[in-house]
């Protein structure tokens, strides 16, 4: 009975628990993969150590060792230099102004002809110069386009300002002419809105005036109308003042244009 109890309690022992911990799905497969990887890495390291170096690699190693090591007394040229008073580490030349280290050796390992590397370098520089020129031209084109846009915007703003000044001049002209009992303006476009009303009548007339309003620009109309206001009514639209006489106008008004009043 006691023996049976002991056998039943074996599942609680550490050995039973440790044995059960290793029984998991996929665990044996993971172990096999790890072992295979370790073996493969060891085999690669062994192959790398045991690999026979190529003739080219051996020549490169011998060349590097030879270039790094200084010349000794066994070298005939160095022995002759020593007989003439040369010491190791001393600069060449009678006055000691020559080179200290030997001229470096540039070994050509490629199959291209002599001058091919210089050709490739020149082509690369030409390509870089071409790319820089393109960037420069693109930058100039963008700057020119931006400048043209600013000029167009400024021109449009100036046109809007001129049209506003012309409308103010037309309103002032109509008001001042009315105060002087002038029933008909000197030109139809002198008064605001009157030009549109007389367009149909002007189209039917065959006789041409000295100039037609549609032939004049906004700036020309503004110059003509402001001159009329100054001469006829002694009025300046930019000052907003009707002066007493011509002397008062010339002495107190800055000028006949908008720029004079800035």
mmCIF file of C-alpha atoms in Angstrom:
data_model
loop_
_atom_site.group_PDB
_atom_site.id
_atom_site.type_symbol
_atom_site.label_atom_id
_atom_site.label_comp_id
_atom_site.label_asym_id
_atom_site.label_seq_id
_atom_site.Cartn_x
_atom_site.Cartn_y
_atom_site.Cartn_z
ATOM 1 C CA UNK A 1 0.000 0.000 0.000
ATOM 2 C CA UNK A 2 2.840 2.374 0.871
ATOM 3 C CA UNK A 3 4.617 1.476 -2.351
ATOM 4 C CA UNK A 4 1.552 2.343 -4.363
ATOM 5 C CA UNK A 5 1.276 5.701 -2.584
ATOM 6 C CA UNK A 6 4.901 6.479 -3.437
ATOM 7 C CA UNK A 7 4.362 5.603 -7.069
ATOM 8 C CA UNK A 8 1.255 7.804 -7.172
ATOM 9 C CA UNK A 9 3.137 10.786 -5.665
ATOM 10 C CA UNK A 10 5.988 10.589 -8.221
ATOM 11 C CA UNK A 11 4.199 13.031 -10.500
ATOM 12 C CA UNK A 12 4.840 15.789 -7.923
ATOM 13 C CA UNK A 13 8.634 15.286 -7.934
ATOM 14 C CA UNK A 14 11.119 17.699 -9.626
ATOM 15 C CA UNK A 15 12.292 15.073 -12.035
ATOM 16 C CA UNK A 16 8.761 14.567 -13.332
ATOM 17 C CA UNK A 17 8.187 18.371 -13.663
ATOM 18 C CA UNK A 18 11.537 18.954 -15.460
ATOM 19 C CA UNK A 19 10.819 16.108 -17.835
ATOM 20 C CA UNK A 20 7.416 17.571 -18.646
ATOM 21 C CA UNK A 21 8.820 21.082 -19.305
ATOM 22 C CA UNK A 22 10.688 19.931 -22.405
ATOM 23 C CA UNK A 23 7.602 18.467 -24.032
ATOM 24 C CA UNK A 24 6.329 21.465 -26.045
ATOM 25 C CA UNK A 25 5.111 21.692 -29.633
ATOM 26 C CA UNK A 26 7.943 22.475 -32.046
ATOM 27 C CA UNK A 27 10.750 22.428 -29.451
ATOM 28 C CA UNK A 28 12.688 19.504 -30.985
ATOM 29 C CA UNK A 29 12.523 21.201 -34.395
ATOM 30 C CA UNK A 30 13.922 24.488 -33.014
ATOM 31 C CA UNK A 31 16.794 22.637 -31.411
ATOM 32 C CA UNK A 32 17.616 20.902 -34.646
ATOM 33 C CA UNK A 33 17.613 24.219 -36.531
ATOM 34 C CA UNK A 34 19.929 25.833 -33.979
ATOM 35 C CA UNK A 35 22.340 22.904 -34.133
ATOM 36 C CA UNK A 36 22.355 23.014 -37.924
ATOM 37 C CA UNK A 37 23.122 26.729 -37.908
ATOM 38 C CA UNK A 38 25.998 26.264 -35.447
ATOM 39 C CA UNK A 39 27.490 23.536 -37.589
ATOM 40 C CA UNK A 40 27.149 25.651 -40.719
ATOM 41 C CA UNK A 41 28.860 28.659 -39.089
ATOM 42 C CA UNK A 42 31.716 26.491 -37.828
ATOM 43 C CA UNK A 43 32.120 24.962 -41.272
ATOM 44 C CA UNK A 44 32.252 28.413 -42.895
ATOM 45 C CA UNK A 45 34.914 29.581 -40.418
ATOM 46 C CA UNK A 46 36.963 26.470 -41.068
ATOM 47 C CA UNK A 47 36.657 26.928 -44.833
ATOM 48 C CA UNK A 48 37.730 30.557 -44.532
ATOM 49 C CA UNK A 49 40.842 29.591 -42.533
ATOM 50 C CA UNK A 50 41.775 26.687 -44.760
ATOM 51 C CA UNK A 51 41.000 28.471 -48.030
ATOM 52 C CA UNK A 52 43.982 28.765 -50.272
ATOM 53 C CA UNK A 53 44.688 32.338 -51.228
ATOM 54 C CA UNK A 54 44.762 33.229 -54.878
ATOM 55 C CA UNK A 55 47.927 34.331 -56.627
ATOM 56 C CA UNK A 56 46.610 37.873 -56.857
ATOM 57 C CA UNK A 57 45.945 38.049 -53.111
ATOM 58 C CA UNK A 58 49.387 36.660 -52.301
ATOM 59 C CA UNK A 59 51.030 39.240 -54.569
ATOM 60 C CA UNK A 60 49.047 42.020 -52.912
ATOM 61 C CA UNK A 61 50.076 40.872 -49.428
ATOM 62 C CA UNK A 62 53.754 40.597 -50.404
ATOM 63 C CA UNK A 63 53.616 44.014 -52.058
ATOM 64 C CA UNK A 64 52.042 45.630 -48.998
ATOM 65 C CA UNK A 65 54.637 44.059 -46.697
ATOM 66 C CA UNK A 66 57.458 45.196 -48.959
ATOM 67 C CA UNK A 67 56.157 48.774 -49.188
ATOM 68 C CA UNK A 68 55.657 49.034 -45.432
ATOM 69 C CA UNK A 69 59.140 47.770 -44.533
ATOM 70 C CA UNK A 70 62.084 50.189 -44.793
ATOM 71 C CA UNK A 71 65.126 49.420 -46.929
ATOM 72 C CA UNK A 72 68.016 47.749 -45.143
ATOM 73 C CA UNK A 73 71.773 47.514 -45.657
ATOM 74 C CA UNK A 74 71.270 44.486 -47.898
ATOM 75 C CA UNK A 75 69.777 46.785 -50.544
ATOM 76 C CA UNK A 76 72.552 47.941 -52.886
ATOM 77 C CA UNK A 77 71.054 51.320 -53.576
ATOM 78 C CA UNK A 78 70.599 52.046 -49.880
ATOM 79 C CA UNK A 79 74.149 50.872 -49.178
ATOM 80 C CA UNK A 80 75.521 53.299 -51.778
ATOM 81 C CA UNK A 81 73.539 56.142 -50.223
ATOM 82 C CA UNK A 82 74.963 55.323 -46.823
ATOM 83 C CA UNK A 83 78.489 55.406 -48.200
ATOM 84 C CA UNK A 84 77.790 58.919 -49.494
ATOM 85 C CA UNK A 85 76.731 60.057 -46.030
ATOM 86 C CA UNK A 86 72.967 59.405 -46.136
ATOM 87 C CA UNK A 87 71.261 58.442 -42.885
ATOM 88 C CA UNK A 88 67.872 56.780 -42.511
ATOM 89 C CA UNK A 89 65.073 59.345 -42.146
ATOM 90 C CA UNK A 90 67.142 62.140 -43.692
ATOM 91 C CA UNK A 91 65.818 64.202 -46.627
ATOM 92 C CA UNK A 92 67.486 63.822 -49.992
ATOM 93 C CA UNK A 93 69.591 66.513 -51.612
ATOM 94 C CA UNK A 94 72.763 68.361 -50.782
ATOM 95 C CA UNK A 95 70.911 70.948 -48.714
ATOM 96 C CA UNK A 96 68.442 68.427 -47.282
ATOM 97 C CA UNK A 97 65.420 69.934 -49.024
ATOM 98 C CA UNK A 98 64.352 66.818 -50.915
ATOM 99 C CA UNK A 99 61.792 64.174 -50.117
ATOM 100 C CA UNK A 100 61.978 62.030 -47.017
ATOM 101 C CA UNK A 101 59.599 59.240 -47.952
ATOM 102 C CA UNK A 102 59.880 57.315 -51.223
ATOM 103 C CA UNK A 103 57.557 58.155 -54.117
ATOM 104 C CA UNK A 104 54.342 56.215 -53.525
ATOM 105 C CA UNK A 105 53.637 53.309 -55.828
ATOM 106 C CA UNK A 106 50.250 53.252 -57.502
ATOM 107 C CA UNK A 107 49.613 49.755 -58.795
ATOM 108 C CA UNK A 108 47.202 49.551 -61.708
ATOM 109 C CA UNK A 109 45.030 46.481 -61.191
ATOM 110 C CA UNK A 110 42.275 47.098 -63.746
ATOM 111 C CA UNK A 111 42.208 46.126 -67.404
ATOM 112 C CA UNK A 112 41.495 49.618 -68.733
ATOM 113 C CA UNK A 113 44.103 51.483 -70.757
ATOM 114 C CA UNK A 114 46.374 54.265 -69.555
ATOM 115 C CA UNK A 115 44.451 57.510 -69.211
ATOM 116 C CA UNK A 116 41.066 55.798 -68.905
ATOM 117 C CA UNK A 117 40.633 56.881 -65.285
ATOM 118 C CA UNK A 118 41.435 60.487 -66.233
ATOM 119 C CA UNK A 119 38.841 60.230 -69.008
ATOM 120 C CA UNK A 120 36.227 58.948 -66.590
ATOM 121 C CA UNK A 121 37.094 61.729 -64.150
ATOM 122 C CA UNK A 122 36.802 64.361 -66.899
ATOM 123 C CA UNK A 123 33.441 62.945 -68.014
ATOM 124 C CA UNK A 124 32.207 62.968 -64.429
ATOM 125 C CA UNK A 125 33.288 66.613 -64.056
ATOM 126 C CA UNK A 126 31.585 67.531 -67.338
ATOM 127 C CA UNK A 127 28.424 65.772 -66.206
ATOM 128 C CA UNK A 128 28.544 67.640 -62.898
ATOM 129 C CA UNK A 129 29.088 70.965 -64.692
ATOM 130 C CA UNK A 130 26.160 70.217 -67.008
ATOM 131 C CA UNK A 131 23.965 69.401 -64.012
ATOM 132 C CA UNK A 132 25.011 72.640 -62.283
ATOM 133 C CA UNK A 133 24.249 74.650 -65.441
ATOM 134 C CA UNK A 134 20.813 73.075 -65.678
ATOM 135 C CA UNK A 135 20.120 73.895 -62.034
ATOM 136 C CA UNK A 136 21.344 77.454 -62.592
ATOM 137 C CA UNK A 137 19.172 77.882 -65.692
ATOM 138 C CA UNK A 138 16.175 76.437 -63.857
ATOM 139 C CA UNK A 139 16.745 78.820 -60.946
ATOM 140 C CA UNK A 140 17.039 81.776 -63.326
ATOM 141 C CA UNK A 141 13.834 80.735 -65.125
ATOM 142 C CA UNK A 142 11.978 80.474 -61.806
ATOM 143 C CA UNK A 143 13.283 83.878 -60.701
ATOM 144 C CA UNK A 144 12.300 85.409 -64.049
ATOM 145 C CA UNK A 145 8.821 83.888 -63.852
ATOM 146 C CA UNK A 146 8.415 85.199 -60.301
ATOM 147 C CA UNK A 147 9.570 88.671 -61.389
ATOM 148 C CA UNK A 148 7.134 88.669 -64.321
ATOM 149 C CA UNK A 149 4.336 87.625 -61.986
ATOM 150 C CA UNK A 150 5.193 90.481 -59.620
ATOM 151 C CA UNK A 151 5.243 92.921 -62.527
ATOM 152 C CA UNK A 152 1.868 91.693 -63.802
ATOM 153 C CA UNK A 153 0.408 91.938 -60.319
ATOM 154 C CA UNK A 154 1.808 95.447 -59.859
ATOM 155 C CA UNK A 155 0.513 96.473 -63.288
ATOM 156 C CA UNK A 156 -2.934 95.168 -62.408
ATOM 157 C CA UNK A 157 -2.882 96.998 -59.081
ATOM 158 C CA UNK A 158 -1.821 100.189 -60.853
ATOM 159 C CA UNK A 159 -4.677 99.807 -63.340
ATOM 160 C CA UNK A 160 -7.196 99.342 -60.528
ATOM 161 C CA UNK A 161 -5.836 102.451 -58.791
ATOM 162 C CA UNK A 162 -6.017 104.479 -62.024
ATOM 163 C CA UNK A 163 -9.591 103.384 -62.629
ATOM 164 C CA UNK A 164 -10.485 104.404 -59.073
ATOM 165 C CA UNK A 165 -8.860 107.831 -59.541
ATOM 166 C CA UNK A 166 -10.690 108.268 -62.859
ATOM 167 C CA UNK A 167 -14.075 107.517 -61.276
ATOM 168 C CA UNK A 168 -13.343 109.987 -58.482
ATOM 169 C CA UNK A 169 -12.388 112.601 -61.064
ATOM 170 C CA UNK A 170 -15.590 111.955 -63.047
ATOM 171 C CA UNK A 171 -17.767 112.327 -59.947
ATOM 172 C CA UNK A 172 -15.949 115.510 -58.930
ATOM 173 C CA UNK A 173 -16.228 116.893 -62.472
ATOM 174 C CA UNK A 174 -19.955 116.211 -62.620
ATOM 175 C CA UNK A 175 -20.520 117.828 -59.252
ATOM 176 C CA UNK A 176 -18.413 120.919 -59.989
ATOM 177 C CA UNK A 177 -19.912 121.352 -63.492
ATOM 178 C CA UNK A 178 -23.395 121.122 -62.001
ATOM 179 C CA UNK A 179 -22.531 123.833 -59.459
ATOM 180 C CA UNK A 180 -21.557 126.092 -62.364
ATOM 181 C CA UNK A 181 -24.820 125.240 -64.183
ATOM 182 C CA UNK A 182 -23.011 123.300 -66.892
ATOM 183 C CA UNK A 183 -25.657 120.949 -68.214
ATOM 184 C CA UNK A 184 -23.582 119.078 -70.789
ATOM 185 C CA UNK A 185 -19.993 117.967 -70.113
ATOM 186 C CA UNK A 186 -17.205 118.886 -72.490
ATOM 187 C CA UNK A 187 -16.820 115.169 -73.296
ATOM 188 C CA UNK A 188 -19.296 112.425 -72.509
ATOM 189 C CA UNK A 189 -16.795 110.444 -70.451
ATOM 190 C CA UNK A 190 -16.061 113.492 -68.234
ATOM 191 C CA UNK A 191 -19.097 112.538 -66.154
ATOM 192 C CA UNK A 192 -19.541 109.171 -64.528
ATOM 193 C CA UNK A 193 -22.247 107.064 -66.193
ATOM 194 C CA UNK A 194 -22.989 109.564 -68.933
ATOM 195 C CA UNK A 195 -20.631 107.872 -71.395
ATOM 196 C CA UNK A 196 -22.624 104.639 -71.281
ATOM 197 C CA UNK A 197 -25.881 106.460 -71.929
ATOM 198 C CA UNK A 198 -24.533 108.206 -75.051
ATOM 199 C CA UNK A 199 -22.754 105.203 -76.569
ATOM 200 C CA UNK A 200 -25.662 104.302 -78.864
ATOM 201 C CA UNK A 201 -25.969 107.870 -80.097
ATOM 202 C CA UNK A 202 -22.245 108.128 -80.800
ATOM 203 C CA UNK A 203 -22.330 104.936 -82.859
ATOM 204 C CA UNK A 204 -24.949 106.442 -85.163
ATOM 205 C CA UNK A 205 -22.937 109.641 -85.719
ATOM 206 C CA UNK A 206 -20.712 109.637 -88.772
ATOM 207 C CA UNK A 207 -18.673 112.675 -87.866
ATOM 208 C CA UNK A 208 -15.600 111.888 -85.757
ATOM 209 C CA UNK A 209 -14.552 114.075 -82.886
ATOM 210 C CA UNK A 210 -11.016 115.167 -82.203
ATOM 211 C CA UNK A 211 -10.596 111.926 -80.248
ATOM 212 C CA UNK A 212 -12.932 109.158 -79.063
ATOM 213 C CA UNK A 213 -13.053 107.946 -75.517
ATOM 214 C CA UNK A 214 -12.491 104.313 -76.511
ATOM 215 C CA UNK A 215 -9.230 105.335 -78.193
ATOM 216 C CA UNK A 216 -7.881 106.685 -74.931
ATOM 217 C CA UNK A 217 -6.341 104.650 -72.129
ATOM 218 C CA UNK A 218 -7.382 105.057 -68.510
ATOM 219 C CA UNK A 219 -4.173 106.974 -67.778
ATOM 220 C CA UNK A 220 -4.742 109.366 -70.684
ATOM 221 C CA UNK A 221 -8.338 109.993 -69.606
ATOM 222 C CA UNK A 222 -7.183 110.652 -66.050
ATOM 223 C CA UNK A 223 -4.525 113.134 -67.212
ATOM 224 C CA UNK A 224 -7.000 114.994 -69.436
ATOM 225 C CA UNK A 225 -9.726 115.136 -66.798
ATOM 226 C CA UNK A 226 -7.454 116.213 -63.925
ATOM 227 C CA UNK A 227 -6.036 118.969 -66.140
ATOM 228 C CA UNK A 228 -9.589 120.107 -66.887
ATOM 229 C CA UNK A 229 -10.468 120.148 -63.178
ATOM 230 C CA UNK A 230 -7.362 122.165 -62.311
ATOM 231 C CA UNK A 231 -7.859 124.700 -65.116
ATOM 232 C CA UNK A 232 -11.639 125.027 -65.023
ATOM 233 C CA UNK A 233 -12.428 124.476 -61.332
ATOM 234 C CA UNK A 234 -9.030 124.924 -59.610
ATOM 235 C CA UNK A 235 -9.633 121.520 -58.062
ATOM 236 C CA UNK A 236 -7.154 118.717 -57.288
ATOM 237 C CA UNK A 237 -8.630 115.274 -56.696
ATOM 238 C CA UNK A 238 -5.605 114.083 -54.698
ATOM 239 C CA UNK A 239 -5.659 117.090 -52.413
ATOM 240 C CA UNK A 240 -9.466 116.974 -52.325
ATOM 241 C CA UNK A 241 -9.494 120.770 -52.292
ATOM 242 C CA UNK A 242 -10.891 123.517 -54.535
ATOM 243 C CA UNK A 243 -8.411 126.408 -54.399
ATOM 244 C CA UNK A 244 -9.282 130.112 -54.577
ATOM 245 C CA UNK A 245 -7.114 131.010 -57.565
ATOM 246 C CA UNK A 246 -4.279 129.693 -59.729
ATOM 247 C CA UNK A 247 -1.634 131.155 -57.456
ATOM 248 C CA UNK A 248 -3.136 129.361 -54.467
ATOM 249 C CA UNK A 249 -3.254 126.127 -56.490
ATOM 250 C CA UNK A 250 0.364 126.314 -57.666
ATOM 251 C CA UNK A 251 1.744 127.238 -54.245
ATOM 252 C CA UNK A 252 -0.214 124.767 -52.084
ATOM 253 C CA UNK A 253 -0.774 121.769 -54.395
ATOM 254 C CA UNK A 254 2.290 119.467 -54.735
ATOM 255 C CA UNK A 255 1.629 118.728 -58.406
ATOM 256 C CA UNK A 256 -0.777 117.499 -61.080
ATOM 257 C CA UNK A 257 -0.083 113.763 -60.657
ATOM 258 C CA UNK A 258 -0.638 111.156 -57.984
ATOM 259 C CA UNK A 259 3.127 110.597 -57.640
ATOM 260 C CA UNK A 260 3.545 114.231 -56.604
ATOM 261 C CA UNK A 261 1.286 113.609 -53.624
ATOM 262 C CA UNK A 262 3.071 110.480 -52.313
#
